[in-house]
Tab-separated table of C-alpha atoms in Angstrom:
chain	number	residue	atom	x	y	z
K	1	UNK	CA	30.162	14.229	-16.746
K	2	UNK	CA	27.205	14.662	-14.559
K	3	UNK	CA	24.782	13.667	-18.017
K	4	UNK	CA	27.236	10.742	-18.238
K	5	UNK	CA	26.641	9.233	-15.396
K	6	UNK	CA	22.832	9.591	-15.625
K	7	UNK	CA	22.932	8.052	-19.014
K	8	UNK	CA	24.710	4.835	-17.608
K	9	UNK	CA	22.831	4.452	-14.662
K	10	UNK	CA	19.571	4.685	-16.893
K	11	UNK	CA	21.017	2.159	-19.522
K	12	UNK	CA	22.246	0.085	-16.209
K	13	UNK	CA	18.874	-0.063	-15.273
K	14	UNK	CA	17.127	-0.486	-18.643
K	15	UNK	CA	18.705	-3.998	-18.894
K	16	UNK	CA	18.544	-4.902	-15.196
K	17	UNK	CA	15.395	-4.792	-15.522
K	18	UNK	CA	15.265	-6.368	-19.455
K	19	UNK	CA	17.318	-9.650	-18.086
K	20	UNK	CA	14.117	-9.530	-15.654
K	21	UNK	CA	11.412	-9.768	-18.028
K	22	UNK	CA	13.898	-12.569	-19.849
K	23	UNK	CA	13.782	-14.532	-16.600
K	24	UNK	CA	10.207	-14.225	-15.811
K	25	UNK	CA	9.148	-15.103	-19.779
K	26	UNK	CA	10.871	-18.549	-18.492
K	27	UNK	CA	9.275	-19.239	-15.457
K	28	UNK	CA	6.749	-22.288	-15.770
K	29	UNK	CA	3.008	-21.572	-16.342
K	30	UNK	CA	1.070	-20.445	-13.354
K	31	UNK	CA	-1.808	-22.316	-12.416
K	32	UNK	CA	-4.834	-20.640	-11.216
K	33	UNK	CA	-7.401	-22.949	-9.516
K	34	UNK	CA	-10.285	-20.108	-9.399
K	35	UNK	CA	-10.320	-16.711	-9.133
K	36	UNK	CA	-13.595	-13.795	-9.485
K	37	UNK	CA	-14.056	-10.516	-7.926
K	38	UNK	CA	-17.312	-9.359	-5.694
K	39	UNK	CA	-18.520	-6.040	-3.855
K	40	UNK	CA	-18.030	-6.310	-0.187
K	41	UNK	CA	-19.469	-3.724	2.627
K	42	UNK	CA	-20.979	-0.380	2.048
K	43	UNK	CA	-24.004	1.413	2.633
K	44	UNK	CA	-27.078	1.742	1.146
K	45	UNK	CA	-28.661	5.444	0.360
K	46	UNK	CA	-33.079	5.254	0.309
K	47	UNK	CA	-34.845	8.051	-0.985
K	48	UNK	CA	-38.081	8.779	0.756
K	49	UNK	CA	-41.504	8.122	-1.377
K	50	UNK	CA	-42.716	5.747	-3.914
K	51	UNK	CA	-40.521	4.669	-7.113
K	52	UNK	CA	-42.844	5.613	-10.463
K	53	UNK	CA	-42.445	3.592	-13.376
K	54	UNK	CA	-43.766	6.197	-15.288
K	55	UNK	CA	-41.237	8.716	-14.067
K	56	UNK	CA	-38.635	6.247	-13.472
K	57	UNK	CA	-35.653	9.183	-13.468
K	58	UNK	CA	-37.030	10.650	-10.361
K	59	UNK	CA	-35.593	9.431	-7.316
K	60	UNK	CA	-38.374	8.820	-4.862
K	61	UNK	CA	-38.609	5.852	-3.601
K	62	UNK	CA	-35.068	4.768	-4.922
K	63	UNK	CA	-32.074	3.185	-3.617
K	64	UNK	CA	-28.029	4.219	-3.911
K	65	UNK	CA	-25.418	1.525	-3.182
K	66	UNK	CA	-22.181	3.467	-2.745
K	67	UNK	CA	-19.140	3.183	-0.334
K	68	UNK	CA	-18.118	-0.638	-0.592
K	69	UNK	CA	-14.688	-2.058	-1.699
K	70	UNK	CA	-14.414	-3.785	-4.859
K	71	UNK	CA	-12.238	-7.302	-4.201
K	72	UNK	CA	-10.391	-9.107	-7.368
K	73	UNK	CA	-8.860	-12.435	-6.126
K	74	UNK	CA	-7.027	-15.482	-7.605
K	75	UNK	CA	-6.405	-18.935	-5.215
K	76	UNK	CA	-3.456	-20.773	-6.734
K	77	UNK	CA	-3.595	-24.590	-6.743
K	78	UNK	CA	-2.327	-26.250	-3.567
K	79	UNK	CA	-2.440	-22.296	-1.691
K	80	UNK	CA	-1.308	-21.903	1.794
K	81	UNK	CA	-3.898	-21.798	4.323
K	82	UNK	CA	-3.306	-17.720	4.991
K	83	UNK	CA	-4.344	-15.927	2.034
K	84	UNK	CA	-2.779	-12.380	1.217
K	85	UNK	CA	-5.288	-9.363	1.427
K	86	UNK	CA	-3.684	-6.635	-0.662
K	87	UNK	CA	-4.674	-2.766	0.358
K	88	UNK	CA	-3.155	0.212	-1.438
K	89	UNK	CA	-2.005	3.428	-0.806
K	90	UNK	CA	-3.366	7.182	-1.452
K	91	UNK	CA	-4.381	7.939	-5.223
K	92	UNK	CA	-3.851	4.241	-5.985
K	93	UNK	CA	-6.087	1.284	-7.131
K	94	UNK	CA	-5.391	-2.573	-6.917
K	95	UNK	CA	-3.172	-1.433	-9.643
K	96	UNK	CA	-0.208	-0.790	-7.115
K	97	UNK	CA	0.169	-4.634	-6.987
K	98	UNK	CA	-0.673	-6.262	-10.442
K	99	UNK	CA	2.644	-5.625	-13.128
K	100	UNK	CA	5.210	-3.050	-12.340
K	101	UNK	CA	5.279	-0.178	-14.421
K	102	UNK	CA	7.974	-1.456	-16.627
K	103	UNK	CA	5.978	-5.146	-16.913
K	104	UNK	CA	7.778	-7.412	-14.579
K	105	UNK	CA	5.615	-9.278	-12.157
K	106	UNK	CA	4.236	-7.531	-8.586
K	107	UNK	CA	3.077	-8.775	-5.546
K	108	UNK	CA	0.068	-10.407	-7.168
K	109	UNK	CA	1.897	-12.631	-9.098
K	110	UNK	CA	5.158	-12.993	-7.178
K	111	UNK	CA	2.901	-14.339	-4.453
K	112	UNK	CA	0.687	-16.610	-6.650
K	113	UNK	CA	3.861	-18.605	-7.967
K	114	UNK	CA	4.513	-18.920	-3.282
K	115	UNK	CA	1.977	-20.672	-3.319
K	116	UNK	CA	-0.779	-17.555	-1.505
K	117	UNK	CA	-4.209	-16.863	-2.622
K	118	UNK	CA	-4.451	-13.037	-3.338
K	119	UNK	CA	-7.075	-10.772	-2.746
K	120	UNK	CA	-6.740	-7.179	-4.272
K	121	UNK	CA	-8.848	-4.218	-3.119
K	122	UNK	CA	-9.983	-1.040	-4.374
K	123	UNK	CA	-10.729	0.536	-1.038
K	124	UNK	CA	-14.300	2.477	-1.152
K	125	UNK	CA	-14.408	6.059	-3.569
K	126	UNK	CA	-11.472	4.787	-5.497
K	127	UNK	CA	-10.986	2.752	-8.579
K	128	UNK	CA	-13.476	-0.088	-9.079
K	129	UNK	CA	-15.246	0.845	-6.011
K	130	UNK	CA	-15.714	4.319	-7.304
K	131	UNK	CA	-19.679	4.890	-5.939
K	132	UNK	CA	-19.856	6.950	-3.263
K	133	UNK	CA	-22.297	8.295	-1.310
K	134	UNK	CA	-20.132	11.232	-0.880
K	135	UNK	CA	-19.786	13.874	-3.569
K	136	UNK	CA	-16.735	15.354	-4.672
K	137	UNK	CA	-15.605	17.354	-7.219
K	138	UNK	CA	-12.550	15.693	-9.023
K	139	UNK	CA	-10.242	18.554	-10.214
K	140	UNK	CA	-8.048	17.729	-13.223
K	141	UNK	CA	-4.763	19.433	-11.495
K	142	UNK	CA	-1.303	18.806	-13.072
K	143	UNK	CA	0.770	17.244	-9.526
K	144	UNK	CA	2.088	13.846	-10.738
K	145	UNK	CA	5.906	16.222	-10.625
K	146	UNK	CA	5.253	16.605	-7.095
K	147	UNK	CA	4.213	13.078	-6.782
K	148	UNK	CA	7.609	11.967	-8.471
K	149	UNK	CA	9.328	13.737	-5.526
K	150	UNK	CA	7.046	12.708	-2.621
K	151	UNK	CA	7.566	8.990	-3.440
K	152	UNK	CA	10.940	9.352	-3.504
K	153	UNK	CA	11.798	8.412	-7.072
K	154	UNK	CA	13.949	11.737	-7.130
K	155	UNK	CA	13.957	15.160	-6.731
K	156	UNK	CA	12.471	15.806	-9.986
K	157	UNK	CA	13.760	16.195	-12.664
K	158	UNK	CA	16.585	14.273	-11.507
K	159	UNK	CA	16.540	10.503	-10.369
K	160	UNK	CA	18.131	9.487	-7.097
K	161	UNK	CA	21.851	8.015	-8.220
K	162	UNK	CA	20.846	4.691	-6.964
K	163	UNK	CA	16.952	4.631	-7.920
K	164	UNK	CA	15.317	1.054	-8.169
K	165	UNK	CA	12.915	2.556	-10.318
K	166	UNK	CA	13.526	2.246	-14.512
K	167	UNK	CA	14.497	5.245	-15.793
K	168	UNK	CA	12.091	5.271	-19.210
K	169	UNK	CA	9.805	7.102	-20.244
K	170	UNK	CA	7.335	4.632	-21.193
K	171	UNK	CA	8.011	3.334	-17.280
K	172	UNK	CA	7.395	6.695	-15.967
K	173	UNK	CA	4.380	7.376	-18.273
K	174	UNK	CA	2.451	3.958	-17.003
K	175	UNK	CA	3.460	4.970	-13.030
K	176	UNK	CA	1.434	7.971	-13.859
K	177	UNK	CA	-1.286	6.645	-15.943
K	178	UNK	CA	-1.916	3.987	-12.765
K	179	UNK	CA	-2.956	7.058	-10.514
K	180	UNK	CA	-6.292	7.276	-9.621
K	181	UNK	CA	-8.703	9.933	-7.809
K	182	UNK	CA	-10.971	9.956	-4.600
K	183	UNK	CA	-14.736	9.710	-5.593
K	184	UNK	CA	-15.587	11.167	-2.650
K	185	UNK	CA	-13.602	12.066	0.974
K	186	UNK	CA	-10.765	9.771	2.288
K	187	UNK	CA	-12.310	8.062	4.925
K	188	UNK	CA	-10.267	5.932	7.097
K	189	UNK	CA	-13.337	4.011	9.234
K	190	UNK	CA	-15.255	3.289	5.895
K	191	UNK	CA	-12.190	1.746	4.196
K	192	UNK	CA	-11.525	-0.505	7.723
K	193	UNK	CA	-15.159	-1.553	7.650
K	194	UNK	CA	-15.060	-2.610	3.952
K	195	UNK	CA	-11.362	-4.285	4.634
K	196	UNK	CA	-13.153	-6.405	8.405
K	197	UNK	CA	-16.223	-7.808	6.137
K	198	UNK	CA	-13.546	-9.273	3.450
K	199	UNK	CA	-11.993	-10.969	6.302
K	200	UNK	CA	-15.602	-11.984	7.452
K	201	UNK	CA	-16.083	-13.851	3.897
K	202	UNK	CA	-12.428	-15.519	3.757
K	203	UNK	CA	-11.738	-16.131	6.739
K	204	UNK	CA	-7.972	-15.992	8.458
K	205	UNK	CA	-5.878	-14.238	6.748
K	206	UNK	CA	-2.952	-11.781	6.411
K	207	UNK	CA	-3.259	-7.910	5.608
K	208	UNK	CA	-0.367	-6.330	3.693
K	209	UNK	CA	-1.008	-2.369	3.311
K	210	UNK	CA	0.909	0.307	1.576
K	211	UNK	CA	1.292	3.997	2.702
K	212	UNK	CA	-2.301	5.594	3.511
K	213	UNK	CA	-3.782	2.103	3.435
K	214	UNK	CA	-1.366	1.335	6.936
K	215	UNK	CA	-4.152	3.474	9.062
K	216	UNK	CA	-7.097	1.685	8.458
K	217	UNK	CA	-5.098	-1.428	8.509
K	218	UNK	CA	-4.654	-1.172	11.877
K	219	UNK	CA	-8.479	-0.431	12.361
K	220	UNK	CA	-8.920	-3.641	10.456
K	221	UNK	CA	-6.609	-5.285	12.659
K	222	UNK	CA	-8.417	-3.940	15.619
K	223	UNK	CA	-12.119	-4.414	14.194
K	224	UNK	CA	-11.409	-8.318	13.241
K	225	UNK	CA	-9.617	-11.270	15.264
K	226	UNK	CA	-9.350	-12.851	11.407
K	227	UNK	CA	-6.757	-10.916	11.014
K	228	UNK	CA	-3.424	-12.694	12.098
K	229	UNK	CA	-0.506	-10.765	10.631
K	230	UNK	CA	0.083	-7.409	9.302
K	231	UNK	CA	2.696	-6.584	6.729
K	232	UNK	CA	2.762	-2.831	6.024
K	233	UNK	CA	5.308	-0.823	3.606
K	234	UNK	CA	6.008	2.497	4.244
K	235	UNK	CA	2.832	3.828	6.298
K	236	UNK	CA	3.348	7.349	6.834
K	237	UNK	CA	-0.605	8.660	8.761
K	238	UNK	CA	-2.756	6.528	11.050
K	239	UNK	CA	-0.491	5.778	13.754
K	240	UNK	CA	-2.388	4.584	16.754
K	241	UNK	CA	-1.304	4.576	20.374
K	242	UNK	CA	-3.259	3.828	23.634
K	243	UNK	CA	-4.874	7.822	24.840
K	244	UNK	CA	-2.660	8.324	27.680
K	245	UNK	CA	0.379	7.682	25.989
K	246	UNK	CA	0.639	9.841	22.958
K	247	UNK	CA	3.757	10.430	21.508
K	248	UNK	CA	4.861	14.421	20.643
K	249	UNK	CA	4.071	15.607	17.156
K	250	UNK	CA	6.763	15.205	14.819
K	251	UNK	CA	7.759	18.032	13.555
K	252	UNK	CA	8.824	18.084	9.606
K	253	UNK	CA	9.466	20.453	6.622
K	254	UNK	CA	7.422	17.719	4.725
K	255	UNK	CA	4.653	19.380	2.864
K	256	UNK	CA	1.950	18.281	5.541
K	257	UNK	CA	3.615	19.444	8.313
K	258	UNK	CA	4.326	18.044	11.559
K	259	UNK	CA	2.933	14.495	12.050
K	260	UNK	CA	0.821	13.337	14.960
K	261	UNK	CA	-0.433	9.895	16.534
K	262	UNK	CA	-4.213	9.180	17.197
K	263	UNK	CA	-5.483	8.174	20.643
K	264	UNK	CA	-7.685	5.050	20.959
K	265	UNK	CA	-8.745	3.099	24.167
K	266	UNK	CA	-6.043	1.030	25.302
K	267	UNK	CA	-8.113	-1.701	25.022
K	268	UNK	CA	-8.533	-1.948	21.363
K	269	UNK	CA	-4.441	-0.906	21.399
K	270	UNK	CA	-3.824	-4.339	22.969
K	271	UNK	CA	-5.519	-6.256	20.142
K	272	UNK	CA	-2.708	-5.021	18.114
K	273	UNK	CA	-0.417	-6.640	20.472
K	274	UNK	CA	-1.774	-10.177	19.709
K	275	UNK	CA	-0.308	-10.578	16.065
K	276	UNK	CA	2.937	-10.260	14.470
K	277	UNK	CA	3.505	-7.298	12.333
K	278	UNK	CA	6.210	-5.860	10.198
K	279	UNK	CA	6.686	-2.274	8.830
K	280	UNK	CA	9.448	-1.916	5.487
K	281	UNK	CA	10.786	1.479	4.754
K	282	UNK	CA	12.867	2.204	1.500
K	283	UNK	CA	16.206	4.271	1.047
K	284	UNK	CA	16.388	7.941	0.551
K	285	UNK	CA	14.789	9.110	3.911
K	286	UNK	CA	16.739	11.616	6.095
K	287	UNK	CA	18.408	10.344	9.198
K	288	UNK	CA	18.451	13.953	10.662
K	289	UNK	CA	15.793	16.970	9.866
K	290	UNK	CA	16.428	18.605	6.612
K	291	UNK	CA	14.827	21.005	4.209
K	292	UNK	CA	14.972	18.568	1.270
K	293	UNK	CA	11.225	18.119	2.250
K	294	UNK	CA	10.359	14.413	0.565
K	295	UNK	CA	13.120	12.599	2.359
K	296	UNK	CA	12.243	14.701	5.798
K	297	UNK	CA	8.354	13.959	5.205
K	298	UNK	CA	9.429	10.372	5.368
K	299	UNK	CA	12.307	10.870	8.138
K	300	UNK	CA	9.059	11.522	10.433
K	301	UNK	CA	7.451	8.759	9.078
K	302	UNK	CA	9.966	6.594	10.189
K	303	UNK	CA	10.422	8.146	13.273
K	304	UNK	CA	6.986	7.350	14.101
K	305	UNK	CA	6.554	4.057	12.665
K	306	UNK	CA	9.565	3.253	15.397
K	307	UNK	CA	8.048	4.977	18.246
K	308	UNK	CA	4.853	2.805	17.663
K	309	UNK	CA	6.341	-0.237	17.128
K	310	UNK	CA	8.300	0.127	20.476
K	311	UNK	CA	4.779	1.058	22.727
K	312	UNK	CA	3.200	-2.168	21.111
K	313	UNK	CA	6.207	-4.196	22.237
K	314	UNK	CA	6.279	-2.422	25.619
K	315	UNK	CA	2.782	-4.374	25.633
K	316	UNK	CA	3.936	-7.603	24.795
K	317	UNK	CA	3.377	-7.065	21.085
K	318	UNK	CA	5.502	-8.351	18.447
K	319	UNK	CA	6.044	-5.482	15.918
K	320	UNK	CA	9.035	-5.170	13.797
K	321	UNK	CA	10.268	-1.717	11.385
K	322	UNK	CA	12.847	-2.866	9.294
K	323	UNK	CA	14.584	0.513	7.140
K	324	UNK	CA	16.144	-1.598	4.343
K	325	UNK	CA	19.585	0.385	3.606
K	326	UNK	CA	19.999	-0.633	6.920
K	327	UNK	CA	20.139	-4.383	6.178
K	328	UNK	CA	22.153	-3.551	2.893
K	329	UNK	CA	19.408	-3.351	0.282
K	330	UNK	CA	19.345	0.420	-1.250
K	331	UNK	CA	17.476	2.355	-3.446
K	332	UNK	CA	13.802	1.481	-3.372
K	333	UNK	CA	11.124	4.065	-3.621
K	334	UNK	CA	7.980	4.344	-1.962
K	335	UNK	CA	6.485	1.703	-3.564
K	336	UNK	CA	9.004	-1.129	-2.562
K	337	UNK	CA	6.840	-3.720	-4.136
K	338	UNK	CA	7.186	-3.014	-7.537
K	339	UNK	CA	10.725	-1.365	-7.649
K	340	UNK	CA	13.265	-3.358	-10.008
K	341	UNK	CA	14.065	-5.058	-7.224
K	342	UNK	CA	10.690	-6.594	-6.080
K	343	UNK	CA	11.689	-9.897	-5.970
K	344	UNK	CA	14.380	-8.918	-3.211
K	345	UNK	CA	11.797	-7.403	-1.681
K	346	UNK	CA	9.150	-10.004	-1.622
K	347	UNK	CA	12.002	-12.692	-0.818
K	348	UNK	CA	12.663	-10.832	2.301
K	349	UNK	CA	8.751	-10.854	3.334
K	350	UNK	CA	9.057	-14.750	1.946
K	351	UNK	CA	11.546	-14.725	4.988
K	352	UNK	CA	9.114	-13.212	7.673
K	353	UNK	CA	6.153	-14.990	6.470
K	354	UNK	CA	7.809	-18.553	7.391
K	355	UNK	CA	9.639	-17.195	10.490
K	356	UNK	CA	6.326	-16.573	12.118
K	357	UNK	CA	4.752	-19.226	10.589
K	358	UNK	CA	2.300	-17.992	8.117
K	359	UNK	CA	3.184	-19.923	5.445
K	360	UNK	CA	1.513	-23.593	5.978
């Protein structure tokens, strides 16, 4: 009965998300009114000496480039004023936001055809922006089962019952081929430096993050008045409060233990008060403490996320969580965005967007 049931929900799913591709393949053309891709911030490595022509694989007198984000955009014609800035999570790439893993649209595109320029990042040491000036040693490991579970597609090898995530193989097999490792150390002040000089170059825009990318949006946020909205899904580290008002660690049977807030001056806490922002959780988290350790990692997630949103108000901010089974949309992993659903998804940020008017 049990194998049953798994087999419908799969074939449910398998042509939920077939009659998708049918109704994007009839959408009207989208036109694109310029688009490129450029290096932005980083650091520049000079080795002491003279360069020699003659011994030109020596590196006195030579010069590294490493630690800058790599930046693909596209500006639809007639675009809002507010472009889109698009940062992704841990052990992702730009990738987390172009086609989902079963083909439909993402963000990128969902948001073109709105009418938003998008700008897509490969934060520094990862992806595109791969040079760092950090070395690491990259570690073929086999994880992507644990990964399954932490992002909250299922307790593998079994699927959540009510999964927004296709349940093929070929789907599954391009969510893992999209991963994508650290060149060098996760570094949360490099990747808000890179994130404040894109802003520099554009000008206003909005800042939507996903998972590790929420800490240093905040940084960004704090770094850079060009920044006028932040749209985060599912943050989990990087929580900020002001120094003397620390929340208590969290504690969680989530694989990385109990999580904590970081202390900053209360003065850069209050730039954070000046924007509106908006935090979206998925389904599958644990209202209580439990030992099923993915949906408990997230439970203190969310726990924080609330806890943070509620000091910047307490400040005059204007920060909103929104857990989506608790506005009657269910199922959705970790990565929201590009769930079967994604078009719910981006409909309901559609819905923010105009309510605070960002979308001129």
């Amino acid at each position: 009965m049990h194998k049953a049931i798994n087999y419908l929900c799969a074939s449910a799913m398998l042509l939920f998300a077939a009659g998708a591709l049918y109704a994007q393949s009839k959408q009207q053309p989208l036109t694109i009114a310029k688009q490129g891709s450029f290096m932005i911030g980083g650091s520049v490595i000079t080795e002491q000496g003279s360069f020699d022509l003659n011994n030109a694989l020596k590196p006195q007198g030579q010069t590294f480039h490493g630690d800058h984000a790599y930046v693909f955009y596209q500006i639809p014609v007639k675009a809002h004023k507010l472009p889109l800035v698009f940062l992704h999570g841990a052990g992702q790439s730009k990738k987390t936001w172009e086609s989902t893993p079963d083909g439909r649209d993402g963000f990128q595109h969902i948001f073109l055809r709105k009418g938003f320029s998008v700008y897509l990042l490969d934060q520094p040491r990862r992806g595109d922006a791969g040079r760092s000036t950090a070395s690491v040693a990259i570690t073929p490991t086999p994880d992507e089962q644990f990964w399954f579970t932490q992002f909250r597609i299922g307790n593998y090898p079994d699927y959540f019952p009510d999964v927004q995530f296709p349940r093929d193989s070929v789907s599954l097999e391009q969510f893992f081929r999209q991963m994508t490792p650290n060149t060098g150390a996760f570094d949360g002040a490099i990747v808000a430096d890179a994130c404040s000089e894109i802003f520099n170059k554009i000008g206003n825009g909005i800042l939507v993050t996903h998972s590790q990318g929420g800490g240093p949006g905040w940084l960004t946020a704090i770094r850079n008045d060009k920044v006028k909205a932040v749209v985060a899904y599912e943050p989990y580290s990087g929580f900020v409060f002001p120094e003397n008002e620390l929340p208590q660690p969290i504690k969680s049977t989530g694989l990385f233990g109990e999580l904590k807030g970081i202390g900053i001056p209360m003065n850069d806490f209050l730039k954070l008060t000046k924007i509106p922002i908006v935090v979206y959780y998925g389904d599958n988290i644990a209202k209580e403490p439990t030992l099923t350790w993915n949906k408990d990692h997230w439970r203190s997630g969310l726990e924080m996320a609330r806890i943070w949103a509620a000091t910047i108000n307490k400040h005059g901010g204007n920060a909103t969580v929104v857990h989506l089974p608790e506005i009657g949309i269910y199922g959705n992993t970790h990565f929201l965005f590009s769930d079967l659903n994604n078009m719910e998804v981006a409909d309901l940020l559609s819905k923010w967007l105009k309510e605070k008017g960002l979308d001129k």
